[in-house]
Short mmCIF file of C-alpha atoms in Angstrom, two decimals:
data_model
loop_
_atom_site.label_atom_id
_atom_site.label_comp_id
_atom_site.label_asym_id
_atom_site.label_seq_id
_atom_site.Cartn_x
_atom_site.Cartn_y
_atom_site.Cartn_z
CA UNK A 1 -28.71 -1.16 -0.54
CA UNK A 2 -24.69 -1.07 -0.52
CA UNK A 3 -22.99 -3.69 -2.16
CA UNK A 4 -20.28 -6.12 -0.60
CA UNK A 5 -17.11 -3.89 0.61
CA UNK A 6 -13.80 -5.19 0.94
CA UNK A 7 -10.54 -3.37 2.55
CA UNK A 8 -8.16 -2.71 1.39
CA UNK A 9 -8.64 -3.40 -2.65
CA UNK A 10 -4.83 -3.43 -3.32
CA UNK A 11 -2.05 -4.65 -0.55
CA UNK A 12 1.69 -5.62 -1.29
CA UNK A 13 3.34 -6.99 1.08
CA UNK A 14 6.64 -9.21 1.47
CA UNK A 15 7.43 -12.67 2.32
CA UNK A 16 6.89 -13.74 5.64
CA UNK A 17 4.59 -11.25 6.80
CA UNK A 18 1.20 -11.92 7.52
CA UNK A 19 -2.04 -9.59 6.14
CA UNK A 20 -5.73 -9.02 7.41
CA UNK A 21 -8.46 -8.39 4.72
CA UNK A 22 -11.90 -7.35 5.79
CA UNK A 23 -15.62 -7.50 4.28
CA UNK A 24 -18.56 -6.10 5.12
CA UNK A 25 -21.70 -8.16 3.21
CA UNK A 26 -24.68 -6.49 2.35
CA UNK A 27 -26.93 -5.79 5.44
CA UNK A 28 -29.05 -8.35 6.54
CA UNK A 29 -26.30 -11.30 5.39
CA UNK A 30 -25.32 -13.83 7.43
CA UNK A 31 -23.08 -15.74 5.67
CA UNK A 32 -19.93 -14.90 4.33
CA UNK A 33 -18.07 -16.56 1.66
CA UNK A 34 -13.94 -16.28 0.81
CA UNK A 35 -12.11 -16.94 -2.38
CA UNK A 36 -8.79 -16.93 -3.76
CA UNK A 37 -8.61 -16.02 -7.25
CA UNK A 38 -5.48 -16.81 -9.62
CA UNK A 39 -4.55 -17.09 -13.32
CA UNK A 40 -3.51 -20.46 -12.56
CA UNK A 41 -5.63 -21.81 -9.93
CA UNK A 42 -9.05 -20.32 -10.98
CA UNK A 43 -11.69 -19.52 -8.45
CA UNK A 44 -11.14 -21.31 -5.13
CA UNK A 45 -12.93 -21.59 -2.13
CA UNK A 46 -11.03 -21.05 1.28
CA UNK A 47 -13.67 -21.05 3.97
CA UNK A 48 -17.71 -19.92 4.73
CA UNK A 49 -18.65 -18.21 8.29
CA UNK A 50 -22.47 -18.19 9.15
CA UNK A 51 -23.49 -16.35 12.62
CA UNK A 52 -20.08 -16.58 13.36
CA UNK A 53 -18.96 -19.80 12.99
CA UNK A 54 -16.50 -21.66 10.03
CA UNK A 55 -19.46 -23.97 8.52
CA UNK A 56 -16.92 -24.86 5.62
CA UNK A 57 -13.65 -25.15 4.78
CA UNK A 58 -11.25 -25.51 1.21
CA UNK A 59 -8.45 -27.38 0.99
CA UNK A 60 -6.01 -24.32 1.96
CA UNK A 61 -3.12 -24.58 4.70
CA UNK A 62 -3.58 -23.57 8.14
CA UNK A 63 -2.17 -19.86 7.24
CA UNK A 64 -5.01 -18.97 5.74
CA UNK A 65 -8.02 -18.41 8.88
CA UNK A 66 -10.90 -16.18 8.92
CA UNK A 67 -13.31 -14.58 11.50
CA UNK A 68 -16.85 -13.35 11.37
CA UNK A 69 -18.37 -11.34 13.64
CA UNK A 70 -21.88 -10.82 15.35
CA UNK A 71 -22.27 -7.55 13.08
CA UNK A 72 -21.25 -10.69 10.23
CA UNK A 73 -18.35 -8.78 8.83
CA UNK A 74 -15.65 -10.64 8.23
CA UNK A 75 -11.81 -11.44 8.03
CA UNK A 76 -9.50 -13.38 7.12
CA UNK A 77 -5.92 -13.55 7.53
CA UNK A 78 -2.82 -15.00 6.17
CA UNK A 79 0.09 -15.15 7.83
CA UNK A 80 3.76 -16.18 6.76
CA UNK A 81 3.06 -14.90 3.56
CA UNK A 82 4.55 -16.95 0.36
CA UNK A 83 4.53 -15.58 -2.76
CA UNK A 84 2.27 -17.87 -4.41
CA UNK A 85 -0.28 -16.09 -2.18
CA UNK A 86 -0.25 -13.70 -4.48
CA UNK A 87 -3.79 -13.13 -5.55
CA UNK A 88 -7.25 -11.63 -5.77
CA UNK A 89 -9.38 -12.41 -2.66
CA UNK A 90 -12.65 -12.23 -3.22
CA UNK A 91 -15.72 -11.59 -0.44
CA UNK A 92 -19.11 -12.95 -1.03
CA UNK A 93 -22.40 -12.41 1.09
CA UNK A 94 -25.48 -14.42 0.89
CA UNK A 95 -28.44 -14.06 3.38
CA UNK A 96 -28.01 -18.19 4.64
CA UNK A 97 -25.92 -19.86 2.22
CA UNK A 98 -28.21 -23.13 3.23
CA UNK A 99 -31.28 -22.51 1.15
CA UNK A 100 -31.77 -24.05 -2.30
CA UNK A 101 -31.16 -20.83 -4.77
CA UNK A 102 -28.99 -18.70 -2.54
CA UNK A 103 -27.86 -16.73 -4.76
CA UNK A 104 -23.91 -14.81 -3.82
CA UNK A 105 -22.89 -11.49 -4.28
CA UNK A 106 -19.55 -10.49 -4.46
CA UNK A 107 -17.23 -7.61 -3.72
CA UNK A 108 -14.91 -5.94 -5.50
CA UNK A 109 -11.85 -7.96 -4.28
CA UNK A 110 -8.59 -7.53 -2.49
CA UNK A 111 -5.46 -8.31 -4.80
CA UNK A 112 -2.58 -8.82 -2.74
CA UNK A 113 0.92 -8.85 -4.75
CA UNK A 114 3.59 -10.65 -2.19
CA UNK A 115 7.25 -9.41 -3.11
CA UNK B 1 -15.61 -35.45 -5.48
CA UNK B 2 -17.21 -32.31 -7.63
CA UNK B 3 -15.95 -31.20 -10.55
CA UNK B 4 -16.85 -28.38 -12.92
CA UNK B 5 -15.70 -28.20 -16.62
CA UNK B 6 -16.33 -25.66 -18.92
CA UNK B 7 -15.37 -25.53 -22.57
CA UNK B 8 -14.38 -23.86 -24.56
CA UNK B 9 -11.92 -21.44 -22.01
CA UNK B 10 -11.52 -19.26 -24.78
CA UNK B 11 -13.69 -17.83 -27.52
CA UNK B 12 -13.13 -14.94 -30.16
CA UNK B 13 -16.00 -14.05 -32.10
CA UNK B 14 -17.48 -11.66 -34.33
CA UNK B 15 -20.78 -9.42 -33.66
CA UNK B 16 -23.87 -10.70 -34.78
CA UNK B 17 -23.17 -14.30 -34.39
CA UNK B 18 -24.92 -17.36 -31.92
CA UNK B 19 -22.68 -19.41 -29.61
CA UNK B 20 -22.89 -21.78 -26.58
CA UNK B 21 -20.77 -22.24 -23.41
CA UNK B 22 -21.04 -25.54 -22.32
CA UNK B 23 -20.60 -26.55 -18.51
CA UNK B 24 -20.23 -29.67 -17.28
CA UNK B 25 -19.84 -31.28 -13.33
CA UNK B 26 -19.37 -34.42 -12.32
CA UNK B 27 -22.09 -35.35 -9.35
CA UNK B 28 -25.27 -34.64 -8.58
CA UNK B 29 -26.07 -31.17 -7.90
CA UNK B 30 -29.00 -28.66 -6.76
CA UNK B 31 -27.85 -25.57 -7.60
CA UNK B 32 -26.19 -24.07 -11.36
CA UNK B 33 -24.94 -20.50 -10.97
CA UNK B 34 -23.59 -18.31 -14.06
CA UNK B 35 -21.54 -15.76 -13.10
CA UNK B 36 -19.86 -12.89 -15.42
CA UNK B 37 -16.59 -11.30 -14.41
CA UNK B 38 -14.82 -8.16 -16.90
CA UNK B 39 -11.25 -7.61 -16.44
CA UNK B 40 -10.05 -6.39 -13.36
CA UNK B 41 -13.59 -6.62 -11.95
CA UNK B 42 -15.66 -8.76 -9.17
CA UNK B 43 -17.90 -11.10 -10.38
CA UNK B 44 -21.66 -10.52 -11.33
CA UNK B 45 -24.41 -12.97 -11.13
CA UNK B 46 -26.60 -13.72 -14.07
CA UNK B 47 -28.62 -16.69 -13.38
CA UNK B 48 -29.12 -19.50 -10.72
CA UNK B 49 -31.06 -22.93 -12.12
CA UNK B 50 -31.94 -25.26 -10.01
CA UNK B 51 -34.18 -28.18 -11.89
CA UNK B 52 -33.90 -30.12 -14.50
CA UNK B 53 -34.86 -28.33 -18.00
CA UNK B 54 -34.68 -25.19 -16.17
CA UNK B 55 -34.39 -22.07 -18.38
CA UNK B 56 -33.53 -18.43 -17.97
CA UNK B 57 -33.33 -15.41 -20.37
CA UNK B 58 -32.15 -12.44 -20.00
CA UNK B 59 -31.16 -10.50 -22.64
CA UNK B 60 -28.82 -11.75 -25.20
CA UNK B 61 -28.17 -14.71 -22.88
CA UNK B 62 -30.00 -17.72 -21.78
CA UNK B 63 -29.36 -20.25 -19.62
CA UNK B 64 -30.21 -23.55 -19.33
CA UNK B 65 -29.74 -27.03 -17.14
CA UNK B 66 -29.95 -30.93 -17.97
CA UNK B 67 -29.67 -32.45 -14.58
CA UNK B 68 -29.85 -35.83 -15.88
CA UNK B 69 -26.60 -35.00 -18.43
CA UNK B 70 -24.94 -33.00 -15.34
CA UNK B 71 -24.74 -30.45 -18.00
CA UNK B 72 -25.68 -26.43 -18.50
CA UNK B 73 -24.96 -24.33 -21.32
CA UNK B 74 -24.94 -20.16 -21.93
CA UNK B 75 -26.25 -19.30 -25.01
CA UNK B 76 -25.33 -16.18 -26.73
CA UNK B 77 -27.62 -14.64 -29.10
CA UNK B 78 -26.58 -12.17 -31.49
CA UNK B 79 -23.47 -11.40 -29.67
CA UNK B 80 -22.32 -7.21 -29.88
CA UNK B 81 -19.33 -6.22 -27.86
CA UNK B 82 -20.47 -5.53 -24.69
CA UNK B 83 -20.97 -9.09 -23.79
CA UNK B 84 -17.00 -9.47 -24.38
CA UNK B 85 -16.37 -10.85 -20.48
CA UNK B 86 -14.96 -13.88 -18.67
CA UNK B 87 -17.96 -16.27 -17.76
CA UNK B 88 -17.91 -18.70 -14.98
CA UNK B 89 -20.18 -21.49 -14.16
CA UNK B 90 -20.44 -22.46 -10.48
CA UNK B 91 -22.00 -25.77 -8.81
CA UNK B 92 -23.12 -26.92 -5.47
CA UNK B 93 -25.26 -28.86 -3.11
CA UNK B 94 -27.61 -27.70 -0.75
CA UNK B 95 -25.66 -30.31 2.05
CA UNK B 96 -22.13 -28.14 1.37
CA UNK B 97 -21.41 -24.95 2.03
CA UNK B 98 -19.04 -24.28 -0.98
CA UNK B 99 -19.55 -23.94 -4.90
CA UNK B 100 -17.29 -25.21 -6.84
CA UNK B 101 -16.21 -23.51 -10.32
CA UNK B 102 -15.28 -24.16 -13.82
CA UNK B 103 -12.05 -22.35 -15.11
CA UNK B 104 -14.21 -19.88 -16.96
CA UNK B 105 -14.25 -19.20 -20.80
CA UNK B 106 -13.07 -15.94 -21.82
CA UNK B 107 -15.10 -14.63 -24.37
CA UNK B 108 -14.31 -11.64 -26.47
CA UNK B 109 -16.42 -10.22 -29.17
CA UNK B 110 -14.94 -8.18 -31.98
CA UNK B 111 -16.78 -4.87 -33.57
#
């Protein structure tokens, strides 16, 4: 079975644009998971999408929004970009994210350097 | 409000030897996740524990979960390099759609 994908694994970009990442979870997933990972910050949780819709959301600013669709792959997107975005953004799949023991599986990441 | 600690955030030590990561969080949780993450890599999942005086092996490693001390620990038997990783420790609840994560403890083993 593939893994988690993510596109594309390395972005720069400059301040005040905005950028779309994408993941694919592994087939038969239905929820989707997205993290912002930073030296400084750690491991943090921007938002979950199950059969489409935002079941959760971190404590991030209304730049950062996300998508899923009824294939369950997902986006998100961040526009205005600051350079404290700078980061790796992580993709996780699990098959419900509701059950006790869900176990997620992550991709490879996005890291996004903002100039 | 949940919060995950982990200690130490940094470890250095030599092949052969035991040691523990020690995780704690700060409300009641179903769910204990260990997750392993080498540089410049995604993460990797080890274990999940979910009740209290749950243990899992595997390995080198084991894994194990006090709910009523809101506490898990790694164990690390007989450490040898390849085991040189950043470890994370992840918690949530079954009624919230998030886990929430300790800082990690970077671990590196030397030859």
């Amino acid at each position: 079975k593939a893994g988690v994908t993510q596109t594309p694994r390395y972005l720069i970009k400059t301040r005040g644009q905005q950028v779309t990442l994408s993941c694919s979870p592994i087939s038969g997933h239905r929820s989707v998971s997205w993290y912002q990972q930073t030296p400084g910050q750690g491991l943090q949780f921007l938002f979950e999408y199950f059969s489409e819709t935002q079941r959760n959301k971190g404590n991030f600013p209304g730049r950062f929004s996300g998508r899923q669709f009824s294939n369950s792959r997902s986006e998100m997107n961040v526009s205005t970009l600051e350079l404290g975005d700078s980061a790796l953004y992580l993709c996780a799949s699990s098959v419900a994210h509701r059950g006790i023991g869900e176990t997620q599986y992550f991709g490879p990441g996005t890291r996004l350097l903002v100039l | 409000e949940l919060k995950v600690e982990q200690n130490p955030l940094f470890l250095s030590m030599q092949e052969g030897k035991n040691y523990t990561i020690y995780c704690n969080y700060s409300t009641t949780s179903d769910r204990l996740y260990w997750y392993r993450q080498d540089p410049g890599k995604s993460l990797e999942s080890l274990f999940v524990l979910l009740s209290n005086g749950a243990v899992k092996q595997e390995g080198r490693l084991m894994a194990s979960l006090d709910t009523k001390a809101r506490l898990s620990t790694l164990h690390i038997t007989a450490a040898v390099h390849d085991l040189s990783a950043t470890y994370f420790c992840a918690v949530g609840t079954a009624s919230n759609y998030q886990l929430i994560w300790g800082a990690g403890t970077k671990l590196i083993i030397k030859p």
